[in-house]
Amino acid sequence: MIIRSDKFIANPTVTCSIIVYNQKKWIGQCIDGMLEQVCDFPFNIVISDDCSTDGTQEVLKDYQARYPEKIKLVLNEKNGGIGANWATCCKALEGGEYVAFCDGDDFWSLPNKLQTQYDYMRAHQECVGTTTGCDTMDENNVVYSDHTKYDDNPNPRIITQQQIWTEFSNINMGGVFFKKSIFDKHMPFDAFIEYGFPVQDWPAMLIMAGYGEIHFLPIFSFTYRLGHVSDAHPQDFGKLERKMLRGKKMYQYLHSLFPTLPYNDAEYDRYANKVLLQFCIRSGNYPMAKKYAKLCDKKTVREYCCSTYLTFQMYRGMKKMSKSIRSKKSKKTAS
């Protein structure tokens, strides 16, 4: 179902995308971060909900009723997962020279984020997209910031497709701003749906980097929320296993688009085994931890500790103690 007013700005300069699923606690802050943008051009917001069951849709409908000229809703009839939801939202975007993104559990914290990226893109036509740094917020709403981290390198820099391919964890959708004509021409939305991509930000950046320059702006434009269950961070072992299988299909598809990027199934399987092993250790699932420790071809202390239940529990205790110490140091630094 689509909820769209006749007042909706259909041909803005920038069209913004939000995807959401069961994020009632945070979606208002995400939408507010967009509505509070200060810029000298019109923009609209398209929000796609993936069949939320926690009251998120009621919040969305309230915002749409209050801001009919700004907000259009796409309420999916069945849950498709994060990649499919994102692709559905992108297909529903209307007009715009540029497109900007944020996930429903994150939020833009820089009031002139859109204006800054728009001005930069207009001045650098070689760019097909930009992204930025971010602050992080934990489950207790404590924000961790290090606004000195770019002091030694305060200039924008190019992120190559090869860097994106090998540095998976450094991409987040909240800072992404694309040239829409290139985005619409080259983004394979149907593949995100067909293969059930388990993430959307990283493959989108990778694909766009194949058709022009991606520039990283050394600013902090949004806040990324950590420490909660989501499609991107499942807390169920079966869901994580399925996510890793979908991830393999995603990698295979992306490699078919860009064959010069190095990939083989064995390397992905090693990566998946390590991810699943780490999850089993965190969740205390000894039988599955023992299974995946055996599948890891390179054995470290972690893998050897999973050979018996006693050493498994000792290793978990040491990890918890180390995490607690790091957390106390981070909170002290943040304060």
JSON list of N, CA, C and O in Angstrom, two decimals, residues 94-121:
[
{"chain": "A", "resi": 94, "resn": "GLU", "atom": "N", "xyz": [10.69, 9.59, -6.10]},
{"chain": "A", "resi": 94, "resn": "GLU", "atom": "CA", "xyz": [10.14, 10.43, -7.17]},
{"chain": "A", "resi": 94, "resn": "GLU", "atom": "C", "xyz": [11.03, 11.64, -7.40]},
{"chain": "A", "resi": 94, "resn": "GLU", "atom": "O", "xyz": [11.31, 12.41, -6.48]},
{"chain": "A", "resi": 95, "resn": "GLY", "atom": "N", "xyz": [11.47, 11.80, -8.65]},
{"chain": "A", "resi": 95, "resn": "GLY", "atom": "CA", "xyz": [12.22, 12.98, -9.04]},
{"chain": "A", "resi": 95, "resn": "GLY", "atom": "C", "xyz": [13.56, 13.09, -8.35]},
{"chain": "A", "resi": 95, "resn": "GLY", "atom": "O", "xyz": [14.08, 12.14, -7.76]},
{"chain": "A", "resi": 96, "resn": "GLY", "atom": "N", "xyz": [14.14, 14.26, -8.45]},
{"chain": "A", "resi": 96, "resn": "GLY", "atom": "CA", "xyz": [15.38, 14.54, -7.74]},
{"chain": "A", "resi": 96, "resn": "GLY", "atom": "C", "xyz": [16.62, 14.41, -8.59]},
{"chain": "A", "resi": 96, "resn": "GLY", "atom": "O", "xyz": [16.74, 13.50, -9.41]},
{"chain": "A", "resi": 97, "resn": "GLU", "atom": "N", "xyz": [17.55, 15.33, -8.39]},
{"chain": "A", "resi": 97, "resn": "GLU", "atom": "CA", "xyz": [18.88, 15.23, -8.99]},
{"chain": "A", "resi": 97, "resn": "GLU", "atom": "C", "xyz": [19.77, 14.29, -8.17]},
{"chain": "A", "resi": 97, "resn": "GLU", "atom": "O", "xyz": [20.69, 13.67, -8.69]},
{"chain": "A", "resi": 98, "resn": "TYR", "atom": "N", "xyz": [19.47, 14.23, -6.87]},
{"chain": "A", "resi": 98, "resn": "TYR", "atom": "CA", "xyz": [20.28, 13.43, -5.96]},
{"chain": "A", "resi": 98, "resn": "TYR", "atom": "C", "xyz": [19.37, 12.62, -5.04]},
{"chain": "A", "resi": 98, "resn": "TYR", "atom": "O", "xyz": [18.20, 12.96, -4.85]},
{"chain": "A", "resi": 99, "resn": "VAL", "atom": "N", "xyz": [19.94, 11.56, -4.47]},
{"chain": "A", "resi": 99, "resn": "VAL", "atom": "CA", "xyz": [19.20, 10.73, -3.53]},
{"chain": "A", "resi": 99, "resn": "VAL", "atom": "C", "xyz": [20.06, 10.53, -2.30]},
{"chain": "A", "resi": 99, "resn": "VAL", "atom": "O", "xyz": [21.28, 10.33, -2.38]},
{"chain": "A", "resi": 100, "resn": "ALA", "atom": "N", "xyz": [19.42, 10.61, -1.12]},
{"chain": "A", "resi": 100, "resn": "ALA", "atom": "CA", "xyz": [20.11, 10.44, 0.16]},
{"chain": "A", "resi": 100, "resn": "ALA", "atom": "C", "xyz": [19.38, 9.38, 0.97]},
{"chain": "A", "resi": 100, "resn": "ALA", "atom": "O", "xyz": [18.18, 9.16, 0.79]},
{"chain": "A", "resi": 101, "resn": "PHE", "atom": "N", "xyz": [20.10, 8.74, 1.89]},
{"chain": "A", "resi": 101, "resn": "PHE", "atom": "CA", "xyz": [19.55, 7.58, 2.59]},
{"chain": "A", "resi": 101, "resn": "PHE", "atom": "C", "xyz": [19.77, 7.65, 4.10]},
{"chain": "A", "resi": 101, "resn": "PHE", "atom": "O", "xyz": [20.71, 8.27, 4.59]},
{"chain": "A", "resi": 102, "resn": "CYS", "atom": "N", "xyz": [18.90, 6.97, 4.82]},
{"chain": "A", "resi": 102, "resn": "CYS", "atom": "CA", "xyz": [19.12, 6.71, 6.24]},
{"chain": "A", "resi": 102, "resn": "CYS", "atom": "C", "xyz": [18.26, 5.51, 6.63]},
{"chain": "A", "resi": 102, "resn": "CYS", "atom": "O", "xyz": [17.14, 5.34, 6.12]},
{"chain": "A", "resi": 103, "resn": "ASP", "atom": "N", "xyz": [18.79, 4.66, 7.51]},
{"chain": "A", "resi": 103, "resn": "ASP", "atom": "CA", "xyz": [18.00, 3.54, 8.03]},
{"chain": "A", "resi": 103, "resn": "ASP", "atom": "C", "xyz": [17.18, 4.04, 9.21]},
{"chain": "A", "resi": 103, "resn": "ASP", "atom": "O", "xyz": [17.55, 4.99, 9.91]},
{"chain": "A", "resi": 104, "resn": "GLY", "atom": "N", "xyz": [16.06, 3.37, 9.47]},
{"chain": "A", "resi": 104, "resn": "GLY", "atom": "CA", "xyz": [15.11, 3.84, 10.47]},
{"chain": "A", "resi": 104, "resn": "GLY", "atom": "C", "xyz": [15.59, 3.86, 11.90]},
{"chain": "A", "resi": 104, "resn": "GLY", "atom": "O", "xyz": [14.99, 4.52, 12.75]},
{"chain": "A", "resi": 105, "resn": "ASP", "atom": "N", "xyz": [16.67, 3.15, 12.20]},
{"chain": "A", "resi": 105, "resn": "ASP", "atom": "CA", "xyz": [17.20, 3.15, 13.56]},
{"chain": "A", "resi": 105, "resn": "ASP", "atom": "C", "xyz": [18.38, 4.11, 13.72]},
{"chain": "A", "resi": 105, "resn": "ASP", "atom": "O", "xyz": [18.95, 4.22, 14.82]},
{"chain": "A", "resi": 106, "resn": "ASP", "atom": "N", "xyz": [18.78, 4.79, 12.65]},
{"chain": "A", "resi": 106, "resn": "ASP", "atom": "CA", "xyz": [19.84, 5.81, 12.72]},
{"chain": "A", "resi": 106, "resn": "ASP", "atom": "C", "xyz": [19.20, 7.18, 12.51]},
{"chain": "A", "resi": 106, "resn": "ASP", "atom": "O", "xyz": [18.00, 7.29, 12.26]},
{"chain": "A", "resi": 107, "resn": "PHE", "atom": "N", "xyz": [20.01, 8.24, 12.56]},
{"chain": "A", "resi": 107, "resn": "PHE", "atom": "CA", "xyz": [19.44, 9.57, 12.31]},
{"chain": "A", "resi": 107, "resn": "PHE", "atom": "C", "xyz": [20.53, 10.55, 11.91]},
{"chain": "A", "resi": 107, "resn": "PHE", "atom": "O", "xyz": [21.68, 10.44, 12.32]},
{"chain": "A", "resi": 108, "resn": "TRP", "atom": "N", "xyz": [20.12, 11.53, 11.08]},
{"chain": "A", "resi": 108, "resn": "TRP", "atom": "CA", "xyz": [21.02, 12.60, 10.67]},
{"chain": "A", "resi": 108, "resn": "TRP", "atom": "C", "xyz": [21.16, 13.59, 11.84]},
{"chain": "A", "resi": 108, "resn": "TRP", "atom": "O", "xyz": [20.16, 14.08, 12.36]},
{"chain": "A", "resi": 109, "resn": "SER", "atom": "N", "xyz": [22.38, 13.86, 12.22]},
{"chain": "A", "resi": 109, "resn": "SER", "atom": "CA", "xyz": [22.64, 14.73, 13.35]},
{"chain": "A", "resi": 109, "resn": "SER", "atom": "C", "xyz": [23.24, 16.07, 12.95]},
{"chain": "A", "resi": 109, "resn": "SER", "atom": "O", "xyz": [23.47, 16.93, 13.81]},
{"chain": "A", "resi": 110, "resn": "LEU", "atom": "N", "xyz": [23.49, 16.27, 11.66]},
{"chain": "A", "resi": 110, "resn": "LEU", "atom": "CA", "xyz": [24.03, 17.52, 11.15]},
{"chain": "A", "resi": 110, "resn": "LEU", "atom": "C", "xyz": [22.94, 18.25, 10.37]},
{"chain": "A", "resi": 110, "resn": "LEU", "atom": "O", "xyz": [22.50, 17.76, 9.32]},
{"chain": "A", "resi": 111, "resn": "PRO", "atom": "N", "xyz": [22.45, 19.40, 10.85]},
{"chain": "A", "resi": 111, "resn": "PRO", "atom": "CA", "xyz": [21.31, 20.08, 10.21]},
{"chain": "A", "resi": 111, "resn": "PRO", "atom": "C", "xyz": [21.55, 20.49, 8.76]},
{"chain": "A", "resi": 111, "resn": "PRO", "atom": "O", "xyz": [20.59, 20.61, 8.00]},
{"chain": "A", "resi": 112, "resn": "ASN", "atom": "N", "xyz": [22.81, 20.72, 8.39]},
{"chain": "A", "resi": 112, "resn": "ASN", "atom": "CA", "xyz": [23.08, 21.10, 6.99]},
{"chain": "A", "resi": 112, "resn": "ASN", "atom": "C", "xyz": [23.74, 19.96, 6.22]},
{"chain": "A", "resi": 112, "resn": "ASN", "atom": "O", "xyz": [24.50, 20.20, 5.28]},
{"chain": "A", "resi": 113, "resn": "LYS", "atom": "N", "xyz": [23.43, 18.73, 6.60]},
{"chain": "A", "resi": 113, "resn": "LYS", "atom": "CA", "xyz": [24.00, 17.56, 5.92]},
{"chain": "A", "resi": 113, "resn": "LYS", "atom": "C", "xyz": [23.69, 17.58, 4.42]},
{"chain": "A", "resi": 113, "resn": "LYS", "atom": "O", "xyz": [24.58, 17.46, 3.58]},
{"chain": "A", "resi": 114, "resn": "LEU", "atom": "N", "xyz": [22.41, 17.73, 4.07]},
{"chain": "A", "resi": 114, "resn": "LEU", "atom": "CA", "xyz": [22.02, 17.71, 2.66]},
{"chain": "A", "resi": 114, "resn": "LEU", "atom": "C", "xyz": [22.68, 18.85, 1.89]},
{"chain": "A", "resi": 114, "resn": "LEU", "atom": "O", "xyz": [23.16, 18.65, 0.78]},
{"chain": "A", "resi": 115, "resn": "GLN", "atom": "N", "xyz": [22.67, 20.04, 2.47]},
{"chain": "A", "resi": 115, "resn": "GLN", "atom": "CA", "xyz": [23.26, 21.19, 1.79]},
{"chain": "A", "resi": 115, "resn": "GLN", "atom": "C", "xyz": [24.75, 21.00, 1.56]},
{"chain": "A", "resi": 115, "resn": "GLN", "atom": "O", "xyz": [25.28, 21.31, 0.48]},
{"chain": "A", "resi": 116, "resn": "THR", "atom": "N", "xyz": [25.44, 20.46, 2.57]},
{"chain": "A", "resi": 116, "resn": "THR", "atom": "CA", "xyz": [26.89, 20.25, 2.46]},
{"chain": "A", "resi": 116, "resn": "THR", "atom": "C", "xyz": [27.22, 19.27, 1.34]},
{"chain": "A", "resi": 116, "resn": "THR", "atom": "O", "xyz": [28.10, 19.52, 0.50]},
{"chain": "A", "resi": 117, "resn": "GLN", "atom": "N", "xyz": [26.49, 18.15, 1.29]},
{"chain": "A", "resi": 117, "resn": "GLN", "atom": "CA", "xyz": [26.78, 17.15, 0.26]},
{"chain": "A", "resi": 117, "resn": "GLN", "atom": "C", "xyz": [26.33, 17.63, -1.12]},
{"chain": "A", "resi": 117, "resn": "GLN", "atom": "O", "xyz": [27.00, 17.36, -2.12]},
{"chain": "A", "resi": 118, "resn": "TYR", "atom": "N", "xyz": [25.22, 18.34, -1.17]},
{"chain": "A", "resi": 118, "resn": "TYR", "atom": "CA", "xyz": [24.75, 18.89, -2.44]},
{"chain": "A", "resi": 118, "resn": "TYR", "atom": "C", "xyz": [25.77, 19.87, -3.01]},
{"chain": "A", "resi": 118, "resn": "TYR", "atom": "O", "xyz": [26.15, 19.79, -4.18]},
{"chain": "A", "resi": 119, "resn": "ASP", "atom": "N", "xyz": [26.24, 20.80, -2.19]},
{"chain": "A", "resi": 119, "resn": "ASP", "atom": "CA", "xyz": [27.22, 21.80, -2.64]},
{"chain": "A", "resi": 119, "resn": "ASP", "atom": "C", "xyz": [28.50, 21.12, -3.12]},
{"chain": "A", "resi": 119, "resn": "ASP", "atom": "O", "xyz": [29.09, 21.52, -4.14]},
{"chain": "A", "resi": 120, "resn": "TYR", "atom": "N", "xyz": [28.92, 20.11, -2.40]},
{"chain": "A", "resi": 120, "resn": "TYR", "atom": "CA", "xyz": [30.15, 19.41, -2.78]},
{"chain": "A", "resi": 120, "resn": "TYR", "atom": "C", "xyz": [29.98, 18.69, -4.12]},
{"chain": "A", "resi": 120, "resn": "TYR", "atom": "O", "xyz": [30.85, 18.76, -5.00]},
{"chain": "A", "resi": 121, "resn": "MET", "atom": "N", "xyz": [28.85, 18.01, -4.28]},
{"chain": "A", "resi": 121, "resn": "MET", "atom": "CA", "xyz": [28.61, 17.28, -5.52]},
{"chain": "A", "resi": 121, "resn": "MET", "atom": "C", "xyz": [28.50, 18.23, -6.71]},
{"chain": "A", "resi": 121, "resn": "MET", "atom": "O", "xyz": [28.99, 17.92, -7.81]}
]
